[in-house]
Coordinates of C-alpha atoms in Angstrom, one line a residue:
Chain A
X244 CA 72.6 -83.4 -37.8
X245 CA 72.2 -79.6 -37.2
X246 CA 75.2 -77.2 -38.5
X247 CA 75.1 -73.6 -37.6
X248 CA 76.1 -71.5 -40.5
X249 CA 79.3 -71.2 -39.7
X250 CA 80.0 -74.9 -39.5
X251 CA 78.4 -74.9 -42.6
X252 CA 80.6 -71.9 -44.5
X253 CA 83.5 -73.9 -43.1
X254 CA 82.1 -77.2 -45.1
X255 CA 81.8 -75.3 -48.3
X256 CA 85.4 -73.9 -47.9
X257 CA 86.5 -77.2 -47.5
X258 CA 84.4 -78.1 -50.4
X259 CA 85.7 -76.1 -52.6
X260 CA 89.4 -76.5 -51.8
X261 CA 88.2 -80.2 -52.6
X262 CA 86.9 -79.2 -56.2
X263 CA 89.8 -76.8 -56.7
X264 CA 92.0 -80.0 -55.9
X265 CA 90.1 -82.3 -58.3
X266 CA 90.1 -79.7 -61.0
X267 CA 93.9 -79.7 -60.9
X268 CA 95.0 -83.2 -60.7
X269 CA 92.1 -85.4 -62.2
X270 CA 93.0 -84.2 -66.2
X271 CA 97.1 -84.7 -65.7
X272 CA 96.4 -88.1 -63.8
X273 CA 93.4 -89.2 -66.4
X274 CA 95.7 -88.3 -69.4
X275 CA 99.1 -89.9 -68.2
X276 CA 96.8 -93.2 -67.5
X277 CA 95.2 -93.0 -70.4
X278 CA 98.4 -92.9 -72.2
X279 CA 100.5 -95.7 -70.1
X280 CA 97.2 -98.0 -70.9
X281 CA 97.1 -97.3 -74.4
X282 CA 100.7 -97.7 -74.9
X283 CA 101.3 -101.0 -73.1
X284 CA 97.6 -102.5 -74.8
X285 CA 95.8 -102.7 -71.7
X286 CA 92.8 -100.9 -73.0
X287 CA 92.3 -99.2 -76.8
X288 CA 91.9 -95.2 -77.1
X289 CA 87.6 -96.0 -77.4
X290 CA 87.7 -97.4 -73.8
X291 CA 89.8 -94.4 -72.9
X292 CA 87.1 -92.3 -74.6
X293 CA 84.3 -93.7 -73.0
X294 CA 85.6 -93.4 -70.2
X295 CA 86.6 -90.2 -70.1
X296 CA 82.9 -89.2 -71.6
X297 CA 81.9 -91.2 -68.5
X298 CA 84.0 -89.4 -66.0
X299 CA 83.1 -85.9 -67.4
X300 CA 79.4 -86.7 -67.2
X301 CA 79.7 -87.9 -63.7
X302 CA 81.6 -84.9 -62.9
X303 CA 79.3 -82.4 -64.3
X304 CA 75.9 -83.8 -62.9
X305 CA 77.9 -83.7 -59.0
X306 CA 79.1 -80.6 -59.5
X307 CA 75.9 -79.3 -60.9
X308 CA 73.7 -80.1 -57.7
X309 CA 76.5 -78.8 -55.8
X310 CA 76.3 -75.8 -57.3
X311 CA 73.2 -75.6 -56.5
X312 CA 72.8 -76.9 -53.5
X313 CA 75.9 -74.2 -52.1
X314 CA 73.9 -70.7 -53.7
X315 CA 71.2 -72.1 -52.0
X316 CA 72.9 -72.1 -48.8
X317 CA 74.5 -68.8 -49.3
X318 CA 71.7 -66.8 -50.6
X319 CA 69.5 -67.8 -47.3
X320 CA 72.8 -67.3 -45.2
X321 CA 72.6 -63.4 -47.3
X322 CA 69.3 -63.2 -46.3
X323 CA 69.2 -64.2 -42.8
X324 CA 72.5 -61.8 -42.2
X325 CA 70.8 -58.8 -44.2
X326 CA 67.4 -59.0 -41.9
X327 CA 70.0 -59.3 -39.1
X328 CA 71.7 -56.2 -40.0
X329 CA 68.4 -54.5 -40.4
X330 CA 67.2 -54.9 -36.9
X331 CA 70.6 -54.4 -35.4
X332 CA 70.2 -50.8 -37.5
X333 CA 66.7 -50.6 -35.4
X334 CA 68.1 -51.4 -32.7
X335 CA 70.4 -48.7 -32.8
X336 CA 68.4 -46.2 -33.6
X337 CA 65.7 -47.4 -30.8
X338 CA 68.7 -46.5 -28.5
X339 CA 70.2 -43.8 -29.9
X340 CA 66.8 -42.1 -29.5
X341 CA 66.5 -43.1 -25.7
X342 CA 69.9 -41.9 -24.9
X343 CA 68.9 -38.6 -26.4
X344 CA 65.7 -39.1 -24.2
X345 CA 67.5 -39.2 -21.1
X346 CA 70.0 -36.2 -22.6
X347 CA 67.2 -34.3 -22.6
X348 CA 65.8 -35.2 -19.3
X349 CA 68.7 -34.3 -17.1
Chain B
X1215 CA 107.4 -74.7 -47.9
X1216 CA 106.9 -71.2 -48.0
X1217 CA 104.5 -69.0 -49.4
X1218 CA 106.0 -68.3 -52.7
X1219 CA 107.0 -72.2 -53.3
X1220 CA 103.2 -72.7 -52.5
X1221 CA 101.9 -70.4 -55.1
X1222 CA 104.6 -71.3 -58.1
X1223 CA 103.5 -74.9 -57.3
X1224 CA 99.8 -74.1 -57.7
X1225 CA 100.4 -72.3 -60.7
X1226 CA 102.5 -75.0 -62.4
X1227 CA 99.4 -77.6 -61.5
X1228 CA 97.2 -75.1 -63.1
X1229 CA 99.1 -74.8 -66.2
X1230 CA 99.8 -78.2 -66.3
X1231 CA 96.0 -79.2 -66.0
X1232 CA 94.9 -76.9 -68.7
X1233 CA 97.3 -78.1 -71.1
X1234 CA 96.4 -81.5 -70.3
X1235 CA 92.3 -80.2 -71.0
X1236 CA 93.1 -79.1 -73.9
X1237 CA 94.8 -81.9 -75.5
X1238 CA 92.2 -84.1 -73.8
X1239 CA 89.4 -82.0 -75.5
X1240 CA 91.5 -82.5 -78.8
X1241 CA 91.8 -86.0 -79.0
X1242 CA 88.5 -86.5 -77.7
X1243 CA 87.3 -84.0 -80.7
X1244 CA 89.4 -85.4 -83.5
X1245 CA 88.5 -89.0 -82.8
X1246 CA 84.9 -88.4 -83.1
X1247 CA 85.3 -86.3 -86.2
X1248 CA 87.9 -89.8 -86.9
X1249 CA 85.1 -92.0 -86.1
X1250 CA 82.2 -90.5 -87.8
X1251 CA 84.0 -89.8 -91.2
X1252 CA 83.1 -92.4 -94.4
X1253 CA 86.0 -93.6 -95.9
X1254 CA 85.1 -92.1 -99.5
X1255 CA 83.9 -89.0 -100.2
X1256 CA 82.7 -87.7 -103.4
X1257 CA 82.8 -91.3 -104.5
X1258 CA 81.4 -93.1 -107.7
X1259 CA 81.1 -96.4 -108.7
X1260 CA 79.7 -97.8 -111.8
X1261 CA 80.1 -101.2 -114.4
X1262 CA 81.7 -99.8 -117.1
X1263 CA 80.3 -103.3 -119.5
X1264 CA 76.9 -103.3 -119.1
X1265 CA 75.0 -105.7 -120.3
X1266 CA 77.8 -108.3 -119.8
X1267 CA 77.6 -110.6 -123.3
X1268 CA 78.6 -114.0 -123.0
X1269 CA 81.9 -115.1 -121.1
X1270 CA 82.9 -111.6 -120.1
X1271 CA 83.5 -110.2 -116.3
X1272 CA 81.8 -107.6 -114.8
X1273 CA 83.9 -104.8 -115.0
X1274 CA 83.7 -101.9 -112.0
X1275 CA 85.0 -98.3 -112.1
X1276 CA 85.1 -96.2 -109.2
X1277 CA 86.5 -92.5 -108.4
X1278 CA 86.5 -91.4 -104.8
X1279 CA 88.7 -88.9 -102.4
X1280 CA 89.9 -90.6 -98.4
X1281 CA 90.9 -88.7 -96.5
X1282 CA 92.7 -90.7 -93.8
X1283 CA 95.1 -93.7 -94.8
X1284 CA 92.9 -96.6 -95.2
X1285 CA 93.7 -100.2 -96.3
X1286 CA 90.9 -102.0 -97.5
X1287 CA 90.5 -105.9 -95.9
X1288 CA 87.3 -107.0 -97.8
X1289 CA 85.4 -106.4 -100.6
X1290 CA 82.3 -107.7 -102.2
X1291 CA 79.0 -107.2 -104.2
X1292 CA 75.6 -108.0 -103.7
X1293 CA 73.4 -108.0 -106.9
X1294 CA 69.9 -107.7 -106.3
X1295 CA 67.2 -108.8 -108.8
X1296 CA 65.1 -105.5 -109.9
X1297 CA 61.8 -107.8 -108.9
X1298 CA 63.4 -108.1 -105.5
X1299 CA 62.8 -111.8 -106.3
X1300 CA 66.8 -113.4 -105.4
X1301 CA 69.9 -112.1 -105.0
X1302 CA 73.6 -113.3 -105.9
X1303 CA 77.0 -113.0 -104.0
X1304 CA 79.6 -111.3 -106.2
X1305 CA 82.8 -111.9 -104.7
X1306 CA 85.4 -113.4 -107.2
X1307 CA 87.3 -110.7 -108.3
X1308 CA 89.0 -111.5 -111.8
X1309 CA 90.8 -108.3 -111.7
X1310 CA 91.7 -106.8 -108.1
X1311 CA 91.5 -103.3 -106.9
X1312 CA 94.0 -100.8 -106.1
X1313 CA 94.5 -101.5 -102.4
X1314 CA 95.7 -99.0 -100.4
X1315 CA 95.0 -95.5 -102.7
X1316 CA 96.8 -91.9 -101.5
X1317 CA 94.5 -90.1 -99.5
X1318 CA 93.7 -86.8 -99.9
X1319 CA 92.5 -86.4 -103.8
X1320 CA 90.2 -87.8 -106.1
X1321 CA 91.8 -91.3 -107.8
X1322 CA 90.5 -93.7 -110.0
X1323 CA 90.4 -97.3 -109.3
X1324 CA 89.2 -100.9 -111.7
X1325 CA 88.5 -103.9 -111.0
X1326 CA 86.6 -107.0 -112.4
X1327 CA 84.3 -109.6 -110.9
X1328 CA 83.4 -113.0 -112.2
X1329 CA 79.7 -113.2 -113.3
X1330 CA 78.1 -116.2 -110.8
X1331 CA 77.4 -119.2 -111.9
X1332 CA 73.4 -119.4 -111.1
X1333 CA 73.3 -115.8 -112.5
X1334 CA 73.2 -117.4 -116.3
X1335 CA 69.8 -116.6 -116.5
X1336 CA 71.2 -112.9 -116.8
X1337 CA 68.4 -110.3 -116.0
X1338 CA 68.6 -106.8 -114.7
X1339 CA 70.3 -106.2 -111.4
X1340 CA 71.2 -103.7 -108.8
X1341 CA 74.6 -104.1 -107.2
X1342 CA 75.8 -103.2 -104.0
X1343 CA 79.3 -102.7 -103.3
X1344 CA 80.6 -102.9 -100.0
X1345 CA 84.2 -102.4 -98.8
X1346 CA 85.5 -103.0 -95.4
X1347 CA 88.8 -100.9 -94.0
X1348 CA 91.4 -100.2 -91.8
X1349 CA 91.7 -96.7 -91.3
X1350 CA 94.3 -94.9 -89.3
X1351 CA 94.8 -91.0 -88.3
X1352 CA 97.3 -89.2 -86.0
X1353 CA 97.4 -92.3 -83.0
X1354 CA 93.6 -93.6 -84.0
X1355 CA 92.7 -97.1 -85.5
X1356 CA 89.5 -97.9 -86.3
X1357 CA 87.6 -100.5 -88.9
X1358 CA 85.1 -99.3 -91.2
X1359 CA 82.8 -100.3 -93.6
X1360 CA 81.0 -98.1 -96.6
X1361 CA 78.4 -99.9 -99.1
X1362 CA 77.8 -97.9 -102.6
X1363 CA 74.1 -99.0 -103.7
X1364 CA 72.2 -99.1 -106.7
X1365 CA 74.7 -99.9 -109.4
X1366 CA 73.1 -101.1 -112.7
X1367 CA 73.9 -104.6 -114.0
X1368 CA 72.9 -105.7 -116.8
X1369 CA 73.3 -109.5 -117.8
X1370 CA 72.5 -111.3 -121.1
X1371 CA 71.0 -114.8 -120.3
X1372 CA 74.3 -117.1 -120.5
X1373 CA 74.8 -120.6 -121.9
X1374 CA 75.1 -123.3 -119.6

């Protein structure tokens, strides 16, 4: 499916607000888990560690190609918006130049 | 909820999930450290009797720091021929060990095994001593096991 790139800047906002939720609640709700399961024998602090190794590796690897995937995005968006800018600046000048033109004329 | 509620909440969430990454990181760094550690360091054993004359007991002497509580659940020897040729179980202790030594500093410990039966023969050995624990630190349990190689044995050949 074909997202304009504002579409697209609204994903990554939402994207982020996603991450900045996960990065908030997923240690608290890991570590108060951890420590009910522990306490009441469910599972022994080298599950919780594995895991939690497993968890943060998971993490990292999605947030990693993310990453990546996002600065990709918005160095092409900078890009497309600077060569924008540029021939908008042409532009003007092009009419600038034929408004003094026809200054000159009359 | 207004705009000041909003932003002590976020706040408190953010202090609350760095303090819980931290102590996360901790545990998760002191249980590995827990994990990996031997149970004696700087540790030496040796038979204080050698060669071991007729109806006499092996006698052991070790020295070694812990440092985490640990309380040892098995012990026993393995006494290898020096020609690689047999081997004997040594695992009747005449004299027992000191179970559960202070960790922390360097303490001496004795005990005394039985010489086996088939090892009348006597002969020069190597023993290997090998002691399995429970060790505990801060909310960590974990079972461990350290072996201590190449301790000369000498036996004098034994009546039967």
């Amino acid at each position: 499916m074909y997202m304009n790139d504002l579409d697209k800047s609204k994903l990554i906002t939402t994207q982020v607000d996603r991450w900045d939720l996960y990065a908030r609640l997923t240690p608290t709700v890991f570590l108060v888990t951890c420590v009910l399961l522990i306490v009441y024998g469910v599972i022994d602090f080298e599950t919780a560690f594995y895991v939690g190794v497993g968890m943060f590796a998971v993490t990292a690897v999605v947030w990693w190609w993310w990453a990546i995937f996002t600065i990709r995005h918005l160095v092409i968006l900078l890009n497309r918006a600077s060569k924008n800018l540029v021939e908008v600046a042409g532009e003007v000048k092009e009419v600038s130049r034929e408004i003094e033109q026809l200054k000159n004329e009359s | 909820m207004n705009l000041k509620q909003y932003a002590m909440i976020k706040a408190a969430t953010n202090v609350i999930s760095g303090l819980s990454m931290i102590t996360l990181i901790a545990l998760g760094v002191s249980y590995l450290s827990f994990k990996n550690a031997f149970v004696f360091q700087d540790i030496n054993i040796e038979i204080t009797n050698n060669p071991i004359t007729q109806e006499k007991d092996i006698e052991f002497a070790m020295i070694g720091s812990k440092k985490f509580e640990c309380n040892s659940t098995k012990v026993y020897g393995v006494a290898y021929a020096e020609d690689g040729s047999h081997s004997h179980k040594l695992d009747s202790f005449t004299k027992q060990y000191i179970r559960n030594t202070r960790p922390g500093e360097a303490i001496p410990n004795s005990w005394s095994m039985e010489v086996p039966f088939d090892l009348h023969e006597g002969g020069r050995y190597r023993v290997s001593m090998t002691g399995e624990f429970v060790c505990n630190y801060l909310i960590f349990t974990q079972h461990k096991s350290q072996t201590f190689d190449n301790i000369l044995l000498i036996v004098d050949p034994r009546n039967k």
